[in-house]
mmCIF file of C-alpha atoms in Angstrom:
data_model
loop_
_atom_site.group_PDB
_atom_site.id
_atom_site.type_symbol
_atom_site.label_atom_id
_atom_site.label_comp_id
_atom_site.label_asym_id
_atom_site.label_seq_id
_atom_site.Cartn_x
_atom_site.Cartn_y
_atom_site.Cartn_z
ATOM 1 C CA VAL A 12 0.000 0.000 0.000
ATOM 2 C CA ILE A 13 2.827 2.386 0.861
ATOM 3 C CA ASP A 14 4.549 1.668 -2.461
ATOM 4 C CA LEU A 15 1.312 2.335 -4.333
ATOM 5 C CA LEU A 16 0.727 5.568 -2.430
ATOM 6 C CA SER A 17 4.306 6.618 -3.082
ATOM 7 C CA LEU A 18 3.884 5.948 -6.800
ATOM 8 C CA VAL A 19 0.673 8.013 -6.931
ATOM 9 C CA VAL A 20 2.324 10.920 -5.112
ATOM 10 C CA ARG A 21 5.405 10.828 -7.380
ATOM 11 C CA THR A 22 3.384 10.733 -10.598
ATOM 12 C CA CYS A 23 0.353 12.877 -9.790
ATOM 13 C CA LEU A 24 1.630 15.524 -7.412
ATOM 14 C CA PRO A 25 3.974 17.210 -9.915
ATOM 15 C CA LYS A 26 1.067 17.524 -12.342
ATOM 16 C CA ILE A 27 -1.205 18.997 -9.690
ATOM 17 C CA LEU A 28 1.391 21.347 -8.257
ATOM 18 C CA ALA A 29 3.115 22.218 -11.523
ATOM 19 C CA PRO A 30 5.110 25.467 -11.456
ATOM 20 C CA GLY A 31 2.795 28.398 -11.895
ATOM 21 C CA PHE A 32 -0.392 26.518 -10.973
ATOM 22 C CA PHE A 33 -0.321 26.472 -7.189
ATOM 23 C CA GLY A 34 -3.314 28.471 -6.055
ATOM 24 C CA VAL A 35 -4.438 29.283 -9.613
ATOM 25 C CA ASP A 36 -8.205 29.181 -10.087
ATOM 26 C CA ALA A 37 -8.739 27.582 -13.488
ATOM 27 C CA ALA A 38 -12.371 28.742 -13.564
ATOM 28 C CA ARG A 39 -11.229 32.364 -13.125
ATOM 29 C CA VAL A 40 -8.684 31.974 -15.916
ATOM 30 C CA LEU A 41 -11.328 30.556 -18.269
ATOM 31 C CA HIS A 42 -13.642 33.417 -17.300
ATOM 32 C CA VAL A 43 -10.952 35.908 -18.343
ATOM 33 C CA LEU A 44 -10.563 34.066 -21.651
ATOM 34 C CA ASN A 45 -14.340 34.175 -22.168
ATOM 35 C CA GLU A 46 -14.243 37.947 -21.661
ATOM 36 C CA HIS A 47 -11.570 38.227 -24.369
ATOM 37 C CA ALA A 48 -13.243 35.838 -26.811
ATOM 38 C CA VAL A 49 -14.647 38.434 -29.195
ATOM 39 C CA GLY A 50 -11.843 40.961 -29.472
ATOM 40 C CA ARG A 51 -8.569 40.480 -31.211
ATOM 41 C CA THR A 52 -6.043 39.473 -28.617
ATOM 42 C CA THR A 53 -2.680 37.794 -28.305
ATOM 43 C CA LEU A 54 -1.387 35.094 -26.010
ATOM 44 C CA HIS A 55 0.791 37.734 -24.342
ATOM 45 C CA GLU A 56 -2.252 39.907 -23.591
ATOM 46 C CA LEU A 57 -4.169 36.919 -22.225
ATOM 47 C CA ALA A 58 -1.258 35.926 -20.006
ATOM 48 C CA LYS A 59 -1.020 39.467 -18.673
ATOM 49 C CA ALA A 60 -4.780 39.563 -17.977
ATOM 50 C CA THR A 61 -4.582 36.283 -16.022
ATOM 51 C CA ASN A 62 -1.336 37.131 -14.193
ATOM 52 C CA LEU A 63 0.334 34.027 -15.610
ATOM 53 C CA THR A 64 3.245 33.495 -17.933
ATOM 54 C CA GLU A 65 2.372 32.561 -21.497
ATOM 55 C CA ARG A 66 3.667 29.051 -20.907
ATOM 56 C CA SER A 67 1.730 28.597 -17.650
ATOM 57 C CA LEU A 68 -1.440 29.907 -19.256
ATOM 58 C CA SER A 69 -1.018 27.581 -22.218
ATOM 59 C CA GLU A 70 -0.413 24.553 -20.010
ATOM 60 C CA LEU A 71 -3.318 25.365 -17.691
ATOM 61 C CA VAL A 72 -5.824 25.927 -20.502
ATOM 62 C CA LEU A 73 -4.620 22.833 -22.359
ATOM 63 C CA ARG A 74 -5.013 20.676 -19.229
ATOM 64 C CA THR A 75 -8.404 22.158 -18.422
ATOM 65 C CA THR A 76 -10.021 22.272 -21.864
ATOM 66 C CA GLY A 77 -7.908 20.120 -24.173
ATOM 67 C CA PHE A 78 -7.254 23.182 -26.353
ATOM 68 C CA THR A 79 -4.516 25.770 -26.539
ATOM 69 C CA PRO A 80 -5.679 29.220 -25.367
ATOM 70 C CA MET A 81 -6.043 30.584 -28.901
ATOM 71 C CA ARG A 82 -7.868 27.475 -30.118
ATOM 72 C CA TYR A 83 -10.123 27.689 -27.053
ATOM 73 C CA LEU A 84 -11.006 31.276 -28.022
ATOM 74 C CA LEU A 85 -11.696 30.150 -31.580
ATOM 75 C CA GLU A 86 -14.011 27.404 -30.297
ATOM 76 C CA LEU A 87 -15.858 29.963 -28.152
ATOM 77 C CA ARG A 88 -16.288 32.224 -31.191
ATOM 78 C CA LEU A 89 -17.486 29.398 -33.405
ATOM 79 C CA ASN A 90 -19.933 28.108 -30.783
ATOM 80 C CA THR A 91 -21.342 31.608 -30.309
ATOM 81 C CA ALA A 92 -21.679 31.945 -34.080
ATOM 82 C CA MET A 93 -23.528 28.629 -34.239
ATOM 83 C CA LYS A 94 -26.005 29.825 -31.593
ATOM 84 C CA LEU A 95 -26.571 33.073 -33.475
ATOM 85 C CA LEU A 96 -27.015 31.247 -36.777
ATOM 86 C CA ARG A 97 -29.511 28.907 -35.137
ATOM 87 C CA HIS A 98 -31.539 31.422 -33.136
ATOM 88 C CA THR A 99 -31.391 34.725 -35.018
ATOM 89 C CA ASP A 100 -31.967 36.073 -38.488
ATOM 90 C CA ARG A 101 -28.876 38.284 -38.415
ATOM 91 C CA SER A 102 -26.793 38.292 -41.555
ATOM 92 C CA ILE A 103 -23.663 36.190 -41.738
ATOM 93 C CA GLU A 104 -21.675 39.432 -41.970
ATOM 94 C CA GLN A 105 -23.217 40.673 -38.686
ATOM 95 C CA ILE A 106 -22.602 37.376 -36.945
ATOM 96 C CA ALA A 107 -19.010 37.285 -38.170
ATOM 97 C CA ARG A 108 -18.309 40.737 -36.723
ATOM 98 C CA GLU A 109 -20.152 40.034 -33.446
ATOM 99 C CA CYS A 110 -18.068 36.904 -32.954
ATOM 100 C CA GLY A 111 -14.756 38.647 -33.548
ATOM 101 C CA PHE A 112 -14.001 37.676 -37.139
ATOM 102 C CA ARG A 113 -12.657 40.418 -39.399
ATOM 103 C CA ASP A 114 -15.132 39.750 -42.202
ATOM 104 C CA ARG A 115 -17.657 37.301 -43.569
ATOM 105 C CA TYR A 116 -15.190 35.632 -45.917
ATOM 106 C CA TYR A 117 -12.649 34.817 -43.224
ATOM 107 C CA PHE A 118 -15.447 33.651 -40.920
ATOM 108 C CA THR A 119 -16.803 31.343 -43.625
ATOM 109 C CA ARG A 120 -13.352 29.886 -44.270
ATOM 110 C CA VAL A 121 -12.698 29.229 -40.555
ATOM 111 C CA PHE A 122 -16.221 27.937 -39.895
ATOM 112 C CA THR A 123 -16.000 25.531 -42.844
ATOM 113 C CA LYS A 124 -12.579 24.269 -41.766
ATOM 114 C CA HIS A 125 -13.641 23.528 -38.185
ATOM 115 C CA ARG A 126 -17.321 22.599 -38.630
ATOM 116 C CA GLN A 127 -17.159 20.922 -42.079
ATOM 117 C CA THR A 128 -20.014 23.056 -43.385
ATOM 118 C CA THR A 129 -20.517 26.682 -44.339
ATOM 119 C CA PRO A 130 -22.406 29.058 -42.043
ATOM 120 C CA ALA A 131 -25.228 29.360 -44.592
ATOM 121 C CA ALA A 132 -25.536 25.570 -44.966
ATOM 122 C CA PHE A 133 -25.468 25.166 -41.162
ATOM 123 C CA ARG A 134 -28.262 27.715 -40.814
ATOM 124 C CA ARG A 135 -30.360 25.944 -43.458
ATOM 125 C CA GLU A 136 -29.843 22.558 -41.752
ATOM 126 C CA VAL A 137 -30.823 23.737 -38.267
ATOM 127 C CA LYS A 138 -33.786 25.828 -39.412
ATOM 128 C CA ALA A 139 -35.240 23.012 -41.546
#
């Protein structure tokens, strides 16, 4: 039993108490990322807003969500866009801007790459 406990402590404790994570509230960090989801931001700006280093922020978000911070923001934007496409009649241009994409064309390209359908086709499918 002692050997098993020792093994658990040696393997799990460093992951739990990784440098930069002691006392860090992951929910607060994700809340800060949610607040920055729409605007154009950099990893450096996100790290500064969360009082973490870029590396610590990246590791924490990756462990918590399975995504890098920038990919997590992209997923938030795409999920918000999907809700707007499903529940509003706003134009794709309006939705693109509201979700932080520079224009409709870039939004369509990113949406298609990550959701395997265009925004217009997605809207038609969910409204049918």
